[in-house]
mmCIF file of C-alpha atoms in Angstrom:
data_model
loop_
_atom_site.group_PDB
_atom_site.id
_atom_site.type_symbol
_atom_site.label_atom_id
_atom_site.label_comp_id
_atom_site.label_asym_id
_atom_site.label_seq_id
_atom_site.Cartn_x
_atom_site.Cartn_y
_atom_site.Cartn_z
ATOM 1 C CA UNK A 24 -15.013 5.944 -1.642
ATOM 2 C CA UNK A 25 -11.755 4.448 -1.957
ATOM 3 C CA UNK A 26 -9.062 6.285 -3.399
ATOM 4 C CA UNK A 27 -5.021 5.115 -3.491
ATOM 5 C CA UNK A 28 -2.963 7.892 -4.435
ATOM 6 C CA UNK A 29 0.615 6.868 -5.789
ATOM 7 C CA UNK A 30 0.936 3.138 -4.348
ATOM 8 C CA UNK A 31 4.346 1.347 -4.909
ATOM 9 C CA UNK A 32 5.328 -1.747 -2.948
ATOM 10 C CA UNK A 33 8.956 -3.179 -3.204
ATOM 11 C CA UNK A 34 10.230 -6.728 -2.368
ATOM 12 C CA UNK A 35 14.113 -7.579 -1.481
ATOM 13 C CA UNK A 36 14.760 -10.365 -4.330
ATOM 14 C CA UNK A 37 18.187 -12.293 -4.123
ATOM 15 C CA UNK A 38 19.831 -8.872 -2.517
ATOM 16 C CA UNK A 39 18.044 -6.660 -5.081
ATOM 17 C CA UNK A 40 14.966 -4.328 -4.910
ATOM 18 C CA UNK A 41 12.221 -5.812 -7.011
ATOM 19 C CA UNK A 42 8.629 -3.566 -7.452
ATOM 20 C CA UNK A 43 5.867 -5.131 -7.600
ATOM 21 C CA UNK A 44 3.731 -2.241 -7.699
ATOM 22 C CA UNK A 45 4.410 0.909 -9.429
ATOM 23 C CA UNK A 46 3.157 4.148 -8.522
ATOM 24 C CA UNK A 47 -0.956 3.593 -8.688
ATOM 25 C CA UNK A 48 -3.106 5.871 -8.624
ATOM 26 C CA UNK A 49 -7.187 4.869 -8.180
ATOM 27 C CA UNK A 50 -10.439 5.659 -7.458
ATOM 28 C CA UNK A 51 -13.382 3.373 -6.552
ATOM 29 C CA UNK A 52 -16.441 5.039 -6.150
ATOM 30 C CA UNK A 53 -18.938 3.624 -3.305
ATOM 31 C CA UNK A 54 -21.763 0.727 -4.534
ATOM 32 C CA UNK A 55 -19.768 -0.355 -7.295
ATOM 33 C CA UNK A 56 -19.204 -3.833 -8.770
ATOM 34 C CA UNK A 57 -15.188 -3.826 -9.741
ATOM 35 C CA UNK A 58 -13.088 -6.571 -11.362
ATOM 36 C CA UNK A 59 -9.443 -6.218 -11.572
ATOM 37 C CA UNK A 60 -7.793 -7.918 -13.991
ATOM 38 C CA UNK A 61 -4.934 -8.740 -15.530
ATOM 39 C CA UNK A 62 -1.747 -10.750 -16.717
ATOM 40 C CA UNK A 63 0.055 -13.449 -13.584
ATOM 41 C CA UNK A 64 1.911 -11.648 -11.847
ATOM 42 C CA UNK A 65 0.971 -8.449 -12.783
ATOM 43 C CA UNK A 66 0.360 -7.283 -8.809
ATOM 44 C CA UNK A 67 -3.402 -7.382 -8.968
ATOM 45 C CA UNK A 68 -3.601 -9.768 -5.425
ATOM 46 C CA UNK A 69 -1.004 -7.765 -4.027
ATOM 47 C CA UNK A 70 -3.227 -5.028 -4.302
ATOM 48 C CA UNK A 71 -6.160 -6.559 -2.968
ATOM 49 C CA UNK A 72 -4.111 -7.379 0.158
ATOM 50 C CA UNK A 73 -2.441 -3.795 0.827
ATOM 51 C CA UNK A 74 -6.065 -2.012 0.129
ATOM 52 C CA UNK A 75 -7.228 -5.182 3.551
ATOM 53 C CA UNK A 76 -4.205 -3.969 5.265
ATOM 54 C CA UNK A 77 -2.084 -7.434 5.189
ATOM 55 C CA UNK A 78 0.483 -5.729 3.186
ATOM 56 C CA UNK A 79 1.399 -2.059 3.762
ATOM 57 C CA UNK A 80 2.861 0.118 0.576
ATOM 58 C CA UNK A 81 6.451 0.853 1.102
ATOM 59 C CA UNK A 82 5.053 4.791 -0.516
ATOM 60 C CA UNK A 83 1.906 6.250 -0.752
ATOM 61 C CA UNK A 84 -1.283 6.251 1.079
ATOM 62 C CA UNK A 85 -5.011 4.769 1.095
ATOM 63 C CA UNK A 86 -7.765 7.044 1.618
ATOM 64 C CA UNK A 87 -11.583 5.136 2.606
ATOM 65 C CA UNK A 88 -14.304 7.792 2.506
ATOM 66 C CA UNK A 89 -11.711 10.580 3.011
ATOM 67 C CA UNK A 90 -9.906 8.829 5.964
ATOM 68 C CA UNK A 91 -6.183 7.859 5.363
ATOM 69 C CA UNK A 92 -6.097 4.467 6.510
ATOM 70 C CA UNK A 93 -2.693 3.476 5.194
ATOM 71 C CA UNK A 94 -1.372 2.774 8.765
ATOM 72 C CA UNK A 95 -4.279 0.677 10.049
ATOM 73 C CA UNK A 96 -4.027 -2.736 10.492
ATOM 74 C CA UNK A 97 -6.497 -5.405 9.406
ATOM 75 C CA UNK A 98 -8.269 -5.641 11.879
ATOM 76 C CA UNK A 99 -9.074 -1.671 11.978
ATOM 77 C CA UNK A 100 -9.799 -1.766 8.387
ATOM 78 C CA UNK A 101 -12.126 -4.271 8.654
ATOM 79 C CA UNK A 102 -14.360 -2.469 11.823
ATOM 80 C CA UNK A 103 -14.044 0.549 9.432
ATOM 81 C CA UNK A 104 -15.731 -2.080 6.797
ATOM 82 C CA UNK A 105 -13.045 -3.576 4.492
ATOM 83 C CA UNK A 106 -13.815 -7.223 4.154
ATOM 84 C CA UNK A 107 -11.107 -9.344 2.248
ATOM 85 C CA UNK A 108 -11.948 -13.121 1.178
ATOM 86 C CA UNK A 109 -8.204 -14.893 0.676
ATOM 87 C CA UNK A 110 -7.931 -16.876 -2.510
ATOM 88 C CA UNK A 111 -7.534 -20.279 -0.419
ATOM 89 C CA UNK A 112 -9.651 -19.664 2.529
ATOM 90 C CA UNK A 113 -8.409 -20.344 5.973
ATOM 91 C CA UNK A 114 -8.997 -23.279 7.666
ATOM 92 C CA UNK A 115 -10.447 -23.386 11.497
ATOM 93 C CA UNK A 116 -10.041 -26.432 13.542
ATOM 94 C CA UNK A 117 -12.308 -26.691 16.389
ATOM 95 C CA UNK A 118 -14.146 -23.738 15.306
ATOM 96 C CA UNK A 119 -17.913 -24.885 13.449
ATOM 97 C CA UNK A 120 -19.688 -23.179 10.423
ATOM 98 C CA UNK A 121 -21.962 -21.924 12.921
ATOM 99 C CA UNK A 122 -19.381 -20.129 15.293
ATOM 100 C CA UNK A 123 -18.110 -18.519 11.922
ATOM 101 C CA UNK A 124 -20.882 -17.170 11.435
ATOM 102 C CA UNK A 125 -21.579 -15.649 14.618
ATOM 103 C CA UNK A 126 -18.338 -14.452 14.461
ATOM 104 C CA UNK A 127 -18.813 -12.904 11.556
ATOM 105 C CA UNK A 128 -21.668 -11.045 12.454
ATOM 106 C CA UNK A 129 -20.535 -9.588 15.514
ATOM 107 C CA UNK A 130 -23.380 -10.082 17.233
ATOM 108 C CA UNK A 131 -25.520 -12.826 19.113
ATOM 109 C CA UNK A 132 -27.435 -15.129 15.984
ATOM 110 C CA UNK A 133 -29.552 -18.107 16.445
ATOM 111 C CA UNK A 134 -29.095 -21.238 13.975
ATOM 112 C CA UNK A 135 -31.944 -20.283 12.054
ATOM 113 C CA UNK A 136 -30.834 -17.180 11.082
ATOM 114 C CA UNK A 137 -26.736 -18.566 10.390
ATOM 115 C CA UNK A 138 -28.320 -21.199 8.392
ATOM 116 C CA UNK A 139 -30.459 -18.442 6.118
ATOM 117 C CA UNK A 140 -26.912 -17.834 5.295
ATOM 118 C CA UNK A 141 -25.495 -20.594 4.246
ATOM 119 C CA UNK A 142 -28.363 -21.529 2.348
ATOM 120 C CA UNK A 143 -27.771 -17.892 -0.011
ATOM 121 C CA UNK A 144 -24.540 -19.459 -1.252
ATOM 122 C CA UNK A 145 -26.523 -23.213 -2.032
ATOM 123 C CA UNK A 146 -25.254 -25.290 1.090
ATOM 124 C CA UNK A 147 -27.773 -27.366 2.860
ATOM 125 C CA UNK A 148 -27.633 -25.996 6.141
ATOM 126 C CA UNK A 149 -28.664 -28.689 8.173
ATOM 127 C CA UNK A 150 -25.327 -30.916 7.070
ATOM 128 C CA UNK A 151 -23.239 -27.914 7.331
ATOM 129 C CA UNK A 152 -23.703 -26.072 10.429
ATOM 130 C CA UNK A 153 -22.367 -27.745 13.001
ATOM 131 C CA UNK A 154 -19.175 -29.127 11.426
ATOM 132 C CA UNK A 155 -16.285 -28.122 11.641
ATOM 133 C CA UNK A 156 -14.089 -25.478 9.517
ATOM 134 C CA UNK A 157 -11.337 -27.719 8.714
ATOM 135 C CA UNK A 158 -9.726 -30.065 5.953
ATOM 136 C CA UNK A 159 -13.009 -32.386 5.927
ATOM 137 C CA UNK A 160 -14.504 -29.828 3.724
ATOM 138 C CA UNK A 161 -13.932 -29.175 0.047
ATOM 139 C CA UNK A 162 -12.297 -26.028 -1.434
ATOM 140 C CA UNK A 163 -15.880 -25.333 -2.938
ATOM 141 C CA UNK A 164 -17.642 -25.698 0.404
ATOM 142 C CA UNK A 165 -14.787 -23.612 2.117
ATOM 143 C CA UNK A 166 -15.289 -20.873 -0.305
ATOM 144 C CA UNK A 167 -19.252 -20.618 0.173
ATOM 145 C CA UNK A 168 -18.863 -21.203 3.956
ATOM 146 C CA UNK A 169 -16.305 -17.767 3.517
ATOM 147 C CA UNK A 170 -18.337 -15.780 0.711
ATOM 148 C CA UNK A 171 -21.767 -16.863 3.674
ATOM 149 C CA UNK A 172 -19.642 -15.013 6.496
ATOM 150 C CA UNK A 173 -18.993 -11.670 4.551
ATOM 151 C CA UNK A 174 -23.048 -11.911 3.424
ATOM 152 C CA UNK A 175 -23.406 -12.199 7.124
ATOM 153 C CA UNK A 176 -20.744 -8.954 8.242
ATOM 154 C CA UNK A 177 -22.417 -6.907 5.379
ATOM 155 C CA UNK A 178 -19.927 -4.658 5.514
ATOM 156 C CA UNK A 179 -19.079 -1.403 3.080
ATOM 157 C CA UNK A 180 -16.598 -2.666 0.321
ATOM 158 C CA UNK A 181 -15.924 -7.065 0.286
ATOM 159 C CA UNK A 182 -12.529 -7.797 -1.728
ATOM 160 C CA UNK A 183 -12.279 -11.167 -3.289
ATOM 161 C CA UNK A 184 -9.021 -12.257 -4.562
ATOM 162 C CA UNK A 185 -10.017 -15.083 -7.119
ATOM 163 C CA UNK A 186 -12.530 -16.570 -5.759
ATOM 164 C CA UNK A 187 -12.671 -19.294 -8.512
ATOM 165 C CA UNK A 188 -9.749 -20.910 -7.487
ATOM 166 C CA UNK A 189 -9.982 -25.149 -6.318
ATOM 167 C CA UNK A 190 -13.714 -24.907 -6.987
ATOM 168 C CA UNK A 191 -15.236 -26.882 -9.530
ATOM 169 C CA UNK A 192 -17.353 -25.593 -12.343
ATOM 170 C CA UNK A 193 -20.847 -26.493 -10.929
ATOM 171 C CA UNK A 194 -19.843 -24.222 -7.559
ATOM 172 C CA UNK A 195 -18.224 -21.560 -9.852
ATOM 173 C CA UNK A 196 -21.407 -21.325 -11.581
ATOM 174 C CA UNK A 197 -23.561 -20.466 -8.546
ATOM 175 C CA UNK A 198 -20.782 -18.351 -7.216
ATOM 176 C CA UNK A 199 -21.314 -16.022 -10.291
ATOM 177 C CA UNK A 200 -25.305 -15.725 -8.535
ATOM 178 C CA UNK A 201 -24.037 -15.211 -4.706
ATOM 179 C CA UNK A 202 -22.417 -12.531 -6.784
ATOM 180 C CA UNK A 203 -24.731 -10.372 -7.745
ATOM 181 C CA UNK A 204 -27.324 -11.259 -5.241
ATOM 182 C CA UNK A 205 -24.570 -9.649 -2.875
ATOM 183 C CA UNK A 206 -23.732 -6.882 -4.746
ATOM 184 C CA UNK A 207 -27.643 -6.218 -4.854
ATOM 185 C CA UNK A 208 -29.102 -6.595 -1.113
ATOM 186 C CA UNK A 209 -26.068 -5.232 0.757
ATOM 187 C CA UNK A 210 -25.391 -1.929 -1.319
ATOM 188 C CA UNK A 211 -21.993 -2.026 -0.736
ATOM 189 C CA UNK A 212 -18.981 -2.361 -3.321
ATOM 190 C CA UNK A 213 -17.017 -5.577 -4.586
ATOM 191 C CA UNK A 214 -13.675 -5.893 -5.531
ATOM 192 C CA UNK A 215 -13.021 -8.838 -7.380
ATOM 193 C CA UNK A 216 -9.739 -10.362 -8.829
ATOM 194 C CA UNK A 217 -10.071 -12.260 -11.447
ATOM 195 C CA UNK A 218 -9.810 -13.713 -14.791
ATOM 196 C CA UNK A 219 -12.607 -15.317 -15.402
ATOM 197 C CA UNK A 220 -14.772 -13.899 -18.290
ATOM 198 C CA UNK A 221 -18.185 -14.144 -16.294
ATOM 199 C CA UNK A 222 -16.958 -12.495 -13.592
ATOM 200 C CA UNK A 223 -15.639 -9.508 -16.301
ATOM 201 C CA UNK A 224 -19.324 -9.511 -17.664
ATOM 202 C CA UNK A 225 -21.454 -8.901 -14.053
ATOM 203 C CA UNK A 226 -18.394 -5.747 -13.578
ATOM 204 C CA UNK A 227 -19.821 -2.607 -13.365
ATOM 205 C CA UNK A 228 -15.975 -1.538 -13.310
ATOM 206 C CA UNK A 229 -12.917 -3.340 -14.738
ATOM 207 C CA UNK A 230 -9.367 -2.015 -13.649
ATOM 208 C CA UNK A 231 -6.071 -3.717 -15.736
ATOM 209 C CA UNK A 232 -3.201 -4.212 -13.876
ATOM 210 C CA UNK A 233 -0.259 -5.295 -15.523
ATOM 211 C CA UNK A 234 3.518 -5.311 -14.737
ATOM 212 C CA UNK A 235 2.773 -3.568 -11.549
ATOM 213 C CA UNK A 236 1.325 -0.718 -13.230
ATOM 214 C CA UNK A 237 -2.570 0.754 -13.440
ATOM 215 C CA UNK A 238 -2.774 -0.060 -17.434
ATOM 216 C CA UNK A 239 -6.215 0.922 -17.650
ATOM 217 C CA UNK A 240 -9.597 1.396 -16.095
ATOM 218 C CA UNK A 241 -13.476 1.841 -17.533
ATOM 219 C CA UNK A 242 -17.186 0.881 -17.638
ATOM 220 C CA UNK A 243 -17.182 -3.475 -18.258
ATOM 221 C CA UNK A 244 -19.176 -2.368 -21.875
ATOM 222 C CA UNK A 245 -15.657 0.023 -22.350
ATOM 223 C CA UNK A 246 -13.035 -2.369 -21.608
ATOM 224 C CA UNK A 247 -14.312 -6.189 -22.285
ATOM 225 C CA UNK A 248 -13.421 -4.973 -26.251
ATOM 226 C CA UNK A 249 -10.016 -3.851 -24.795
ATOM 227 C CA UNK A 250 -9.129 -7.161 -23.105
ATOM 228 C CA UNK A 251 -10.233 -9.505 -25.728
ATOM 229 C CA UNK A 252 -8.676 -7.902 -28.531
ATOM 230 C CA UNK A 253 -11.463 -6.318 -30.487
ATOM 231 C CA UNK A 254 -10.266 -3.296 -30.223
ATOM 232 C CA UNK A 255 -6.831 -1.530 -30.346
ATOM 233 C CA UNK A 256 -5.238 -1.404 -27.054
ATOM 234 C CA UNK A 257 -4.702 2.501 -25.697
ATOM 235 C CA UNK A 258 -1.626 4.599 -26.679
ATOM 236 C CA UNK A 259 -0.727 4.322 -23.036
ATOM 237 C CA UNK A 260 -0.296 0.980 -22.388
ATOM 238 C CA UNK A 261 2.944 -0.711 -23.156
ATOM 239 C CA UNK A 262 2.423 -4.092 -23.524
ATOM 240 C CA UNK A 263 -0.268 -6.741 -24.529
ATOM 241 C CA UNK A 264 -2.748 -7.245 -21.658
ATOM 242 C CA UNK A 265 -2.721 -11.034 -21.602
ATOM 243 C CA UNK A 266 1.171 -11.265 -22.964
ATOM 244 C CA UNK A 267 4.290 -11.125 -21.017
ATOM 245 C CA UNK A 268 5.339 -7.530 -20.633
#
């Protein structure tokens, strides 16, 4: 389980303290399917990347199954399995799809078995594998070469921070499968943020962040009424989920 208890992270902003996040408070139970959501700028990817450890909270502290893990760095977090996908994925010159994988894995892999993985996200493997990780491949390929390395860690919770972004719709529409085929063989939980109303319908969980603050969380049959208006928003929240706070 992951649990944040009181999370606030400031910025310095032309000499003045700016907060980004305010004070949040959340738990994620284990095997579940989250989206957080939310209005630009609200903090949602700046949580994403304090819960990897590439931002640390300037107060409160992160708890994964009971451990407080607010002071270990990325690369702890992820051996204590925290994956986190970036929203433009990083590129790797000299480095081939193959040696990603393997990397990935932690572990000694033949091609046969890296290529299984790139085929779960709908790459050919054969004109993929031994090329290399740099700006001769899409956005779309770069993103299914990334979402085919954290199939291949299976680790316990995989945090995506909108993983539509530069793809086109035909590779958005198969990411919405790699999805829940992940979420299904590896048993582990997903943290996704995003916007995208397909994404908000596979949610087991959907958390609102807006204006820094935890504006609301619930079951994706609870909230989806919530976000698109069909129902009154709650007494607690102070501003318009999709409007400018």
């Amino acid at each position: 389980m992951l649990e944040l208890r009181n999370i606030s992270y400031d910025v310095d902003e032309n000499s003045k303290t700016k907060g980004i996040l305010k004070n949040i408070n959340l738990k994620l139970e284990d095997n579940k399917f989250v989206v957080v959501t939310g209005p630009n700028g609200g903090g949602k990817s700046t949580l994403a990347k304090i819960i990897a450890g590439i931002e640390k909270p300037s107060e409160g502290r992160i708890f994964w199954n009971g451990q407080d893990i607010t002071d270990l760095s990325v690369t702890d977090r992820a051996k204590a399995g925290i994956s986190y996908a970036f929203q433009q994925p990083v590129r790797f010159k000299g480095i081939t799809v193959f040696d990603l994988i393997q990397l990935a894995t932690g572990k000694h892999i033949d091609v046969e078995k890296a290529c299984e993985y790139l085929s779960e996200v709908g790459l050919c493997a054969k004109d993929y594998i031994r090329r290399e990780v740099n700006a001769s491949l899409s956005g779309g390929e770069l993103k299914r070469i990334e979402i085919a390395t954290v199939m291949a860690r299976n680790t316990a919770m995989t945090i995506f921070d909108e993983p539509e972004a530069g793809i086109d719709l035909w590779s958005f529409q198969n990411l919405i499968h790699v999805f829940e085929k992940l979420h299904e063989q590896n048993h582990g939980s997903i943290m996704i943020i995003s916007h995208q109303e397909r994404i908000l319908n596979i949610a087991d969980e959907i958390v609102m962040i807006a204006d820094g603050r935890l504006r609301d969380m619930g079951p994706r049959d609870e909230m989806l009424p919530k976000i698109f208006g069909q129902i009154d928003r709650p007494v607690s929240c102070e501003c318009k989920y999709y409007e400018n706070c």
